[in-house]
Short mmCIF file of C-alpha atoms and ligand atoms in Angstrom, two decimals:
data_model
loop_
_atom_site.label_atom_id
_atom_site.label_comp_id
_atom_site.label_asym_id
_atom_site.label_seq_id
_atom_site.Cartn_x
_atom_site.Cartn_y
_atom_site.Cartn_z
CA UNK A 1 0.01 0.01 0.22
CA UNK A 2 1.78 3.14 -0.80
CA UNK A 3 0.22 6.60 1.30
CA UNK A 4 -0.54 9.62 -1.02
CA UNK A 5 -1.68 13.21 0.99
CA UNK A 6 -5.43 13.34 1.43
CA UNK A 7 -6.53 15.16 -2.29
CA UNK A 8 -6.87 18.41 -1.52
CA UNK A 9 -3.29 18.87 0.57
CA UNK A 10 -0.15 18.18 -0.76
CA UNK A 11 3.38 18.99 -0.14
CA UNK A 12 5.51 21.91 -0.07
CA UNK A 13 9.19 21.77 -1.05
CA UNK A 14 12.50 23.61 -0.71
CA UNK A 15 12.48 26.14 -4.11
CA UNK A 16 8.85 27.33 -2.75
CA UNK A 17 9.29 27.22 0.83
CA UNK A 18 11.94 30.30 0.22
CA UNK A 19 8.97 31.80 -1.96
CA UNK A 20 6.89 31.26 0.57
CA UNK A 21 9.10 32.64 3.47
CA UNK A 22 9.42 35.65 2.20
CA UNK A 23 5.66 36.43 1.29
CA UNK A 24 5.24 35.66 4.82
CA UNK A 25 7.96 37.66 5.90
CA UNK A 26 6.75 40.66 4.16
CA UNK A 27 3.41 40.24 5.78
CA UNK A 28 4.14 40.31 9.16
CA UNK A 29 6.29 43.35 8.33
CA UNK A 30 3.80 45.21 6.54
CA UNK A 31 1.21 44.50 9.50
CA UNK A 32 3.58 45.14 12.35
CA UNK A 33 4.77 48.69 10.94
CA UNK A 34 0.51 49.64 10.78
CA UNK A 35 0.44 48.69 14.52
CA UNK A 36 -0.84 45.38 14.47
CA UNK A 37 0.45 42.38 16.75
CA UNK A 38 0.02 38.80 15.49
CA UNK A 39 -2.41 36.20 17.43
CA UNK A 40 -2.56 32.94 17.11
CA UNK A 41 -5.85 30.59 18.03
CA UNK A 42 -6.76 27.12 17.73
CA UNK A 43 -6.83 25.34 14.24
CA UNK A 44 -10.49 23.40 15.74
CA UNK A 45 -13.25 25.14 17.54
CA UNK A 46 -16.60 24.70 18.80
CA UNK A 47 -18.92 23.94 15.37
CA UNK A 48 -21.22 26.38 16.42
CA UNK A 49 -18.66 29.44 16.52
CA UNK A 50 -18.73 28.75 12.76
CA UNK A 51 -22.28 28.50 12.67
CA UNK A 52 -22.59 32.04 13.65
CA UNK A 53 -20.19 33.44 12.42
CA UNK A 54 -19.93 32.22 9.01
CA UNK A 55 -23.94 31.83 8.47
CA UNK A 56 -25.85 28.33 8.70
CA UNK A 57 -26.79 29.65 5.02
CA UNK A 58 -23.28 30.07 3.42
CA UNK A 59 -21.64 27.52 1.56
CA UNK A 60 -18.88 26.94 3.69
CA UNK A 61 -20.90 26.00 6.30
CA UNK A 62 -24.02 23.76 4.29
CA UNK A 63 -20.89 22.25 2.83
CA UNK A 64 -17.20 22.41 3.78
CA UNK A 65 -16.57 21.85 7.34
CA UNK A 66 -14.57 19.18 8.84
CA UNK A 67 -16.96 18.77 11.70
CA UNK A 68 -16.25 15.90 14.18
CA UNK A 69 -17.50 14.70 17.63
CA UNK A 70 -14.63 14.15 20.57
CA UNK A 71 -15.36 10.97 22.59
CA UNK A 72 -16.26 13.21 25.20
CA UNK A 73 -19.49 14.14 23.16
CA UNK A 74 -18.78 17.66 21.71
CA UNK A 75 -18.85 19.08 18.17
CA UNK A 76 -15.91 20.11 16.90
CA UNK A 77 -14.46 21.68 13.47
CA UNK A 78 -11.39 22.71 12.09
CA UNK A 79 -11.00 25.89 11.30
CA UNK A 80 -12.34 27.40 7.44
CA UNK A 81 -11.24 31.27 8.12
CA UNK A 82 -9.83 32.74 11.38
CA UNK A 83 -11.48 35.93 11.06
CA UNK A 84 -14.59 33.58 13.28
CA UNK A 85 -11.86 32.67 16.06
CA UNK A 86 -10.32 36.06 16.43
CA UNK A 87 -13.61 37.50 17.07
CA UNK A 88 -14.31 34.93 19.82
CA UNK A 89 -10.50 35.37 21.42
CA UNK A 90 -11.27 39.05 21.44
CA UNK A 91 -14.58 37.99 23.04
CA UNK A 92 -13.48 35.59 25.46
CA UNK A 93 -10.43 37.71 26.81
CA UNK A 94 -13.09 41.27 27.40
CA UNK A 95 -10.82 42.38 25.33
CA UNK A 96 -13.78 46.05 24.77
CA UNK A 97 -13.00 46.71 28.24
CA UNK A 98 -9.53 47.45 28.17
CA UNK A 99 -9.05 49.74 25.83
CA UNK A 100 -11.92 48.63 22.71
CA UNK A 101 -9.68 49.44 19.58
CA UNK A 102 -7.38 46.12 18.23
CA UNK A 103 -5.37 45.51 15.36
CA UNK A 104 -4.27 41.40 15.27
CA UNK A 105 -2.72 39.60 12.21
CA UNK A 106 -2.77 35.79 11.74
CA UNK A 107 -1.51 33.86 9.80
CA UNK A 108 -2.01 29.36 9.32
CA UNK A 109 -3.63 27.13 7.62
CA UNK A 110 -7.76 26.77 7.31
CA UNK A 111 -9.90 23.75 6.00
CA UNK A 112 -12.09 23.32 4.01
CA UNK A 113 -14.02 21.09 2.10
CA UNK A 114 -13.51 22.08 -1.79
CA UNK A 115 -13.72 20.73 -4.76
CA UNK A 116 -9.97 20.65 -4.97
CA UNK A 117 -8.37 22.16 -8.46
CA UNK A 118 -5.23 24.00 -9.13
CA UNK A 119 -6.00 27.37 -7.07
CA UNK A 120 -8.22 26.01 -4.55
CA UNK A 121 -7.06 23.81 -1.44
CA UNK A 122 -8.66 21.76 1.29
CA UNK A 123 -5.95 22.78 3.12
CA UNK A 124 -4.64 26.68 2.42
CA UNK A 125 -3.34 29.20 4.10
CA UNK A 126 -4.38 32.01 5.44
CA UNK A 127 -2.68 35.69 6.87
CA UNK A 128 -5.51 37.90 7.81
CA UNK A 129 -5.44 41.13 10.28
CA UNK A 130 -8.52 42.65 11.92
CA UNK A 131 -9.63 46.10 13.09
CA UNK A 132 -11.65 45.51 16.26
CA UNK A 133 -13.91 48.55 17.72
CA UNK A 134 -13.45 51.72 15.23
CA UNK A 135 -16.51 52.41 13.27
CA UNK A 136 -13.72 54.90 11.10
CA UNK A 137 -13.39 54.35 7.09
CA UNK A 138 -9.99 55.18 7.72
CA UNK A 139 -9.68 51.70 9.33
CA UNK A 140 -11.29 50.31 5.73
CA UNK A 141 -9.23 52.68 4.09
CA UNK A 142 -5.62 51.19 6.30
CA UNK A 143 -7.01 46.97 5.70
CA UNK A 144 -6.82 47.86 2.18
CA UNK A 145 -4.15 49.73 1.41
CA UNK A 146 -2.15 47.01 3.92
CA UNK A 147 -3.08 44.54 1.72
CA UNK A 148 -2.38 45.89 -1.39
CA UNK A 149 1.13 46.86 -0.12
CA UNK A 150 1.85 43.50 1.05
CA UNK A 151 0.37 42.01 -2.24
CA UNK A 152 2.71 44.30 -3.69
CA UNK A 153 5.83 44.08 -2.63
CA UNK A 154 5.42 40.43 -2.63
CA UNK A 155 6.07 40.83 -6.79
CA UNK A 156 2.41 39.39 -7.57
CA UNK A 157 1.28 39.74 -11.09
CA UNK A 158 -1.07 41.87 -12.34
CA UNK A 159 -2.47 42.72 -9.19
CA UNK A 160 -6.09 44.69 -8.99
CA UNK A 161 -8.49 45.81 -6.07
CA UNK A 162 -12.13 45.76 -6.45
CA UNK A 163 -14.37 47.50 -4.09
CA UNK A 164 -18.25 48.10 -3.68
CA UNK A 165 -20.05 49.28 0.08
CA UNK A 166 -23.25 46.67 0.56
CA UNK A 167 -24.57 49.11 2.64
CA UNK A 168 -25.97 48.18 6.49
CA UNK A 169 -29.23 47.19 7.88
CA UNK A 170 -30.53 50.69 7.42
CA UNK A 171 -30.62 50.41 3.96
CA UNK A 172 -29.56 46.82 2.74
CA UNK A 173 -33.50 45.77 2.86
CA UNK A 174 -34.26 48.44 0.48
CA UNK A 175 -32.01 47.50 -2.21
CA UNK A 176 -32.36 43.96 -1.15
CA UNK A 177 -36.74 44.16 -1.74
CA UNK A 178 -35.36 45.78 -5.24
CA UNK A 179 -33.01 43.22 -6.05
CA UNK A 180 -35.97 39.93 -5.15
CA UNK A 181 -38.47 41.92 -7.79
CA UNK A 182 -35.66 41.64 -10.17
CA UNK A 183 -34.37 38.31 -9.61
CA UNK A 184 -37.86 36.83 -9.32
CA UNK A 185 -39.35 37.55 -12.78
CA UNK A 186 -35.25 34.76 -13.76
CA UNK A 187 -36.34 32.40 -12.09
CA UNK A 188 -35.76 29.97 -15.04
CA UNK A 189 -32.31 31.09 -14.80
CA UNK A 190 -30.95 30.46 -12.09
CA UNK A 191 -29.09 27.50 -10.67
CA UNK A 192 -30.36 25.37 -8.08
CA UNK A 193 -28.21 27.03 -5.94
CA UNK A 194 -29.64 30.67 -6.96
CA UNK A 195 -33.09 29.65 -6.33
CA UNK A 196 -32.62 28.31 -3.03
CA UNK A 197 -30.43 31.68 -2.38
CA UNK A 198 -33.39 33.86 -2.84
CA UNK A 199 -35.08 32.76 0.29
CA UNK A 200 -32.11 32.53 1.89
CA UNK A 201 -29.04 35.04 0.76
CA UNK A 202 -30.75 36.48 -2.72
CA UNK A 203 -26.90 38.99 -2.52
CA UNK A 204 -25.00 35.87 -3.29
CA UNK A 205 -26.53 35.83 -6.56
CA UNK A 206 -24.88 39.15 -7.72
CA UNK A 207 -21.50 36.94 -7.88
CA UNK A 208 -22.50 32.99 -8.38
CA UNK A 209 -19.91 32.30 -11.10
CA UNK A 210 -22.03 30.11 -12.81
CA UNK A 211 -22.57 30.94 -16.53
CA UNK A 212 -26.25 31.43 -16.43
CA UNK A 213 -26.76 32.85 -13.32
CA UNK A 214 -24.36 35.58 -14.12
CA UNK A 215 -25.45 36.74 -17.59
CA UNK A 216 -28.67 36.71 -15.61
CA UNK A 217 -27.76 39.24 -13.10
CA UNK A 218 -26.50 41.46 -15.54
CA UNK A 219 -28.90 44.72 -15.27
CA UNK A 220 -29.58 43.87 -11.92
CA UNK A 221 -30.01 47.46 -9.70
CA UNK A 222 -27.25 48.95 -8.56
CA UNK A 223 -26.12 48.68 -4.55
CA UNK A 224 -25.36 51.87 -4.81
CA UNK A 225 -28.24 53.89 -5.57
CA UNK A 226 -29.64 52.71 -2.23
CA UNK A 227 -27.55 53.49 0.07
CA UNK A 228 -28.39 55.69 2.80
CA UNK A 229 -26.81 59.01 3.39
CA UNK A 230 -24.13 57.49 6.96
CA UNK A 231 -23.38 54.50 4.33
CA UNK A 232 -22.77 57.05 1.30
CA UNK A 233 -20.35 59.58 3.55
CA UNK A 234 -18.97 56.62 4.72
CA UNK A 235 -17.76 55.28 1.12
CA UNK A 236 -17.00 58.23 -0.15
CA UNK A 237 -13.89 58.36 2.23
CA UNK A 238 -13.25 55.04 1.63
CA UNK A 239 -12.59 55.73 -2.42
CA UNK A 240 -10.36 59.11 -1.68
CA UNK A 241 -8.34 56.84 0.44
CA UNK A 242 -8.44 54.30 -2.64
CA UNK A 243 -7.61 56.66 -5.23
CA UNK A 244 -4.67 57.97 -3.75
CA UNK A 245 -3.10 55.19 -2.88
CA UNK A 246 -3.99 52.21 -5.12
CA UNK A 247 -3.24 52.56 -8.15
CA UNK A 248 -4.68 49.90 -9.93
CA UNK A 249 -8.33 49.35 -8.89
CA UNK A 250 -12.37 49.64 -10.03
CA UNK A 251 -15.85 49.66 -8.86
CA UNK A 252 -18.04 46.06 -8.27
CA UNK A 253 -21.30 46.40 -7.87
CA UNK A 254 -21.64 42.75 -8.02
CA UNK A 255 -18.86 42.14 -5.18
CA UNK A 256 -20.92 41.59 -1.86
CA UNK A 257 -21.16 39.65 1.33
CA UNK A 258 -23.95 37.33 1.61
CA UNK A 259 -24.63 37.86 5.51
CA UNK A 260 -26.23 39.97 7.46
CA UNK A 261 -23.44 41.62 10.14
CA UNK A 262 -21.28 42.54 6.87
CA UNK A 263 -21.45 46.20 6.84
CA UNK A 264 -19.89 49.04 4.27
CA UNK A 265 -17.59 48.15 2.08
CA UNK A 266 -16.58 44.93 0.57
CA UNK A 267 -13.43 44.18 -1.38
CA UNK A 268 -11.62 41.85 -3.30
CA UNK A 269 -7.50 41.57 -4.97
CA UNK A 270 -7.43 39.59 -7.87
CA UNK A 271 -3.95 38.73 -9.92
CA UNK A 272 -3.57 37.83 -13.61
CA UNK A 273 -1.90 34.66 -14.85
CA UNK A 274 -4.21 33.01 -12.48
CA UNK A 275 -7.40 31.56 -14.13
CA UNK A 276 -10.42 31.11 -12.41
CA UNK A 277 -8.85 31.00 -9.35
CA UNK A 278 -7.68 34.64 -9.60
CA UNK A 279 -9.12 36.05 -6.38
CA UNK A 280 -5.80 36.46 -3.42
CA UNK A 281 -7.99 37.85 -1.16
CA UNK A 282 -10.75 39.80 0.37
CA UNK A 283 -12.24 41.86 2.98
CA UNK A 284 -14.33 44.13 4.27
CA UNK A 285 -16.18 45.67 7.26
CA UNK A 286 -18.04 43.73 9.66
CA UNK A 287 -19.83 46.11 12.64
CA UNK A 288 -22.29 43.63 13.67
CA UNK A 289 -19.72 40.49 13.61
CA UNK A 290 -18.78 40.56 17.48
CA UNK A 291 -22.67 41.25 18.74
CA UNK A 292 -23.21 38.31 16.70
CA UNK A 293 -20.74 36.34 18.77
CA UNK A 294 -22.14 37.19 21.88
CA UNK A 295 -19.93 40.75 22.27
CA UNK A 296 -20.58 43.76 22.82
CA UNK A 297 -21.28 46.19 19.93
CA UNK A 298 -17.73 46.86 18.15
CA UNK A 299 -17.39 47.89 14.90
CA UNK A 300 -14.86 45.67 12.74
CA UNK A 301 -12.88 45.83 9.52
CA UNK A 302 -9.94 43.19 8.17
CA UNK A 303 -8.90 40.53 5.41
CA UNK A 304 -7.50 37.46 4.43
CA UNK A 305 -5.14 36.53 1.74
CA UNK A 306 -4.73 32.94 0.04
CA UNK A 307 -0.73 32.26 0.49
CA UNK A 308 -1.07 29.24 -1.43
CA UNK A 309 -2.54 31.24 -4.73
CA UNK A 310 0.06 34.37 -3.68
CA UNK A 311 2.61 31.87 -4.28
CA UNK A 312 1.64 30.10 -7.44
CA UNK A 313 1.38 33.80 -8.72
CA UNK A 314 4.66 33.82 -7.84
CA UNK A 315 6.00 30.72 -9.07
CA UNK A 316 5.32 32.09 -13.04
CA UNK A 317 9.04 34.12 -13.01
CA UNK A 318 11.82 32.72 -13.85
CA UNK A 319 13.44 34.35 -11.45
CA UNK A 320 11.18 32.73 -9.09
CA UNK A 321 11.70 30.04 -9.43
CA UNK A 322 16.19 29.46 -9.36
CA UNK A 323 15.54 32.05 -5.69
CA UNK A 324 15.62 28.73 -4.28
CA UNK A 325 17.84 28.26 -0.65
CA UNK A 326 21.46 28.41 -2.27
CA UNK A 327 24.66 28.20 -0.30
CA UNK A 328 27.05 30.96 -0.46
CA UNK A 329 29.81 28.96 -0.28
CA UNK A 330 29.96 25.28 -1.31
CA UNK A 331 33.40 23.65 0.57
CA UNK A 332 35.37 20.87 -2.19
CA UNK A 333 37.22 18.53 0.01
CA UNK A 334 40.13 17.33 -2.57
CA UNK A 335 40.18 13.88 -0.15
CA UNK A 336 38.66 11.78 1.95
CA UNK A 337 41.31 12.57 4.98
CA UNK A 338 39.84 16.50 4.86
CA UNK A 339 36.04 15.98 4.35
CA UNK A 340 36.40 17.03 8.20
CA UNK A 341 38.39 20.16 8.50
CA UNK A 342 36.22 20.81 5.42
CA UNK A 343 32.96 20.44 7.28
CA UNK A 344 34.27 22.04 10.66
CA UNK A 345 34.62 25.69 7.83
CA UNK A 346 30.78 24.90 6.86
CA UNK A 347 30.37 24.66 10.67
CA UNK A 348 32.27 28.31 11.18
CA UNK A 349 30.86 29.70 8.36
CA UNK A 350 26.95 29.18 9.15
CA UNK A 351 27.89 30.39 12.87
CA UNK A 352 28.77 33.44 11.01
CA UNK A 353 26.21 33.72 9.14
CA UNK A 354 27.55 32.66 6.05
CA UNK A 355 25.19 29.86 4.13
CA UNK A 356 27.35 27.22 3.25
CA UNK A 357 27.32 23.31 2.34
CA UNK A 358 29.33 20.98 1.36
CA UNK A 359 28.99 17.51 0.16
CA UNK A 360 28.13 14.42 2.43
CA UNK A 361 27.78 11.45 -0.11
CA UNK A 362 31.50 11.12 -0.22
CA UNK A 363 31.27 11.79 -3.73
CA UNK A 364 34.33 12.13 -6.30
CA UNK A 365 36.44 15.46 -6.79
CA UNK A 366 34.64 16.27 -10.10
CA UNK A 367 31.16 14.86 -8.36
CA UNK A 368 31.77 17.31 -5.71
CA UNK A 369 32.83 20.98 -8.67
CA UNK A 370 29.34 19.86 -10.31
CA UNK A 371 27.62 19.39 -7.45
CA UNK A 372 28.64 23.37 -5.78
CA UNK A 373 27.66 24.73 -9.63
CA UNK A 374 24.63 23.01 -9.65
CA UNK A 375 23.41 24.57 -6.35
CA UNK A 376 23.70 27.71 -7.17
CA UNK A 377 26.57 29.00 -4.62
CA UNK A 378 28.75 32.54 -5.16
CA UNK A 379 31.65 30.70 -4.05
CA UNK A 380 33.67 27.20 -4.14
CA UNK A 381 36.10 27.36 -1.34
CA UNK A 382 38.71 24.27 -2.58
CA UNK A 383 40.11 22.29 0.35
CA UNK A 384 43.37 19.96 -0.59
CA UNK A 385 46.10 18.92 1.87
CA UNK A 386 48.90 21.56 1.03
CA UNK A 387 46.66 24.58 1.85
CA UNK A 388 45.20 22.61 4.98
CA UNK A 389 48.49 22.49 6.42
CA UNK A 390 48.77 26.06 5.74
CA UNK A 391 45.53 27.02 7.36
CA UNK A 392 44.29 28.20 4.02
CA UNK A 393 41.17 27.45 1.32
CA UNK A 394 41.37 27.87 -2.41
CA UNK A 395 38.64 30.59 -2.60
CA UNK A 396 37.07 30.46 -6.53
CA UNK A 397 34.26 33.50 -6.85
CA UNK A 398 32.00 32.24 -9.90
CA UNK A 399 30.86 34.96 -10.59
CA UNK A 400 33.78 36.19 -12.06
CA UNK A 401 36.16 33.61 -12.31
CA UNK A 402 39.04 34.86 -9.56
CA UNK A 403 40.42 32.68 -6.77
CA UNK A 404 42.56 33.58 -4.45
CA UNK A 405 44.28 31.52 -1.67
CA UNK A 406 43.04 32.43 2.17
CA UNK A 407 43.26 31.96 5.08
CA UNK A 408 40.78 30.25 7.34
CA UNK A 409 40.59 33.24 9.45
CA UNK A 410 39.99 35.43 7.20
CA UNK A 411 37.39 33.78 5.10
CA UNK A 412 34.11 35.28 6.50
CA UNK A 413 35.62 39.13 5.90
CA UNK A 414 37.21 37.71 2.50
CA UNK A 415 33.12 36.69 1.42
CA UNK A 416 31.40 39.48 2.98
CA UNK A 417 33.62 42.37 1.33
CA UNK A 418 32.74 40.46 -1.82
CA UNK A 419 29.27 39.86 -1.49
P1 AMP B 1 -12.14 34.00 2.21
O1 AMP B 1 -12.62 33.62 3.25
O2 AMP B 1 -12.78 32.98 1.41
O3 AMP B 1 -12.49 35.70 1.34
O4 AMP B 1 -11.06 33.54 1.35
C1 AMP B 1 -9.88 34.63 1.52
C2 AMP B 1 -8.57 33.99 0.43
O5 AMP B 1 -8.42 33.04 0.55
C3 AMP B 1 -9.45 33.93 -0.63
O6 AMP B 1 -9.15 34.84 -1.26
C4 AMP B 1 -8.63 33.07 -1.73
O7 AMP B 1 -7.60 33.73 -1.84
C5 AMP B 1 -7.87 32.00 -0.47
N1 AMP B 1 -8.80 30.89 0.01
C6 AMP B 1 -10.05 30.25 0.21
N2 AMP B 1 -10.44 29.41 -0.29
C7 AMP B 1 -8.99 28.91 -0.87
C8 AMP B 1 -9.28 26.98 -1.33
N3 AMP B 1 -9.74 26.53 -0.32
N4 AMP B 1 -7.18 27.10 -1.40
C9 AMP B 1 -6.85 28.44 -1.47
N5 AMP B 1 -7.54 29.58 -1.22
C10 AMP B 1 -8.40 30.07 -0.70
#
């Protein structure tokens, strides 16, 4: 029996992990610069948290949760997203009592039983932020600009922001009614899920990917015509900030979230070159979520980025494929007895923060040189008996072909000076 990684999961190897680290570091650094601090929550939570926090009618809760019963009889679910857990932690630790405004970022795996394909996995990683306790539209702008800067600095190609306002409980019923009147006429054109959504989650029909549903909603009423004064003013400030700081953005009146606790701004980031799974992140304001989960009224805004898709979008660039973890220096030993002293030099270099490596398979001299070239190292240090007796190595710079004997003591300095 040969075991395989379960469908929708995969192993990630070194050449990609370099990209993962780069994206993760970029994201954490940018978030910290904007005053967000890290939070880590468990990989599973009580099932009910997600039923309430994502909504019982949502596709995620209906079809995609990994739910299990513990031997103790408790129903738990692997987190399909991380916003509800962060909000749960905020409420559980009474953070509203000690200065309501908190800014968190998180990073980790989420789990959804999806139809697995490229760009859509059953275990995927998200980086996200939550700004909890501010109703200022500037907080919306802050999260949008932060996500954009993370994606841009990571090098995501063909990046675009889509943005919309979906109103609030004051004005949304009017929009919902107008949409309902429009859509009922087109009922026979809708997919099975969308027919059900007419009663359960009508806004979601607007962003159904089904071709026939897209055609049906083409001329649907535009939410912007239904916004109340407060929503309009809020959205004006958001758009002003976006115009100033985001070079590539578009209003998308069909961008929605289906649930009542989402208010005002919604946004999504799409990347070129990713085909149908091109959303690399999404976010928005959820002023009523904390209350939905049993906390006090706490307006909040945040986003989640899909790290797997970000890395996928970067892999197409040749430079990135080559930029794997290559050592700076590769030690070659001329004879077997010199492997141990060569290894000592490798360890010394590493302790001085210089990436170094050597052959561990007792390969011939020729094969060691081949491995050195293949490793992508900038320098090859050759240790022969004569050099060893004098405390030297022969240092060859692969970029310009120059070589010179260098004392082991001054090796670090020499390499740093040449790098
Ligand atoms: P959502 O919580 O659905 O808004 O997801 C936020 C982001 O997570 C999306 O924009 C995607 O980039 C990413 N994402 C969501 N589901 C998956 C999945 N099954 N596989 C890979 N990435 C995903």
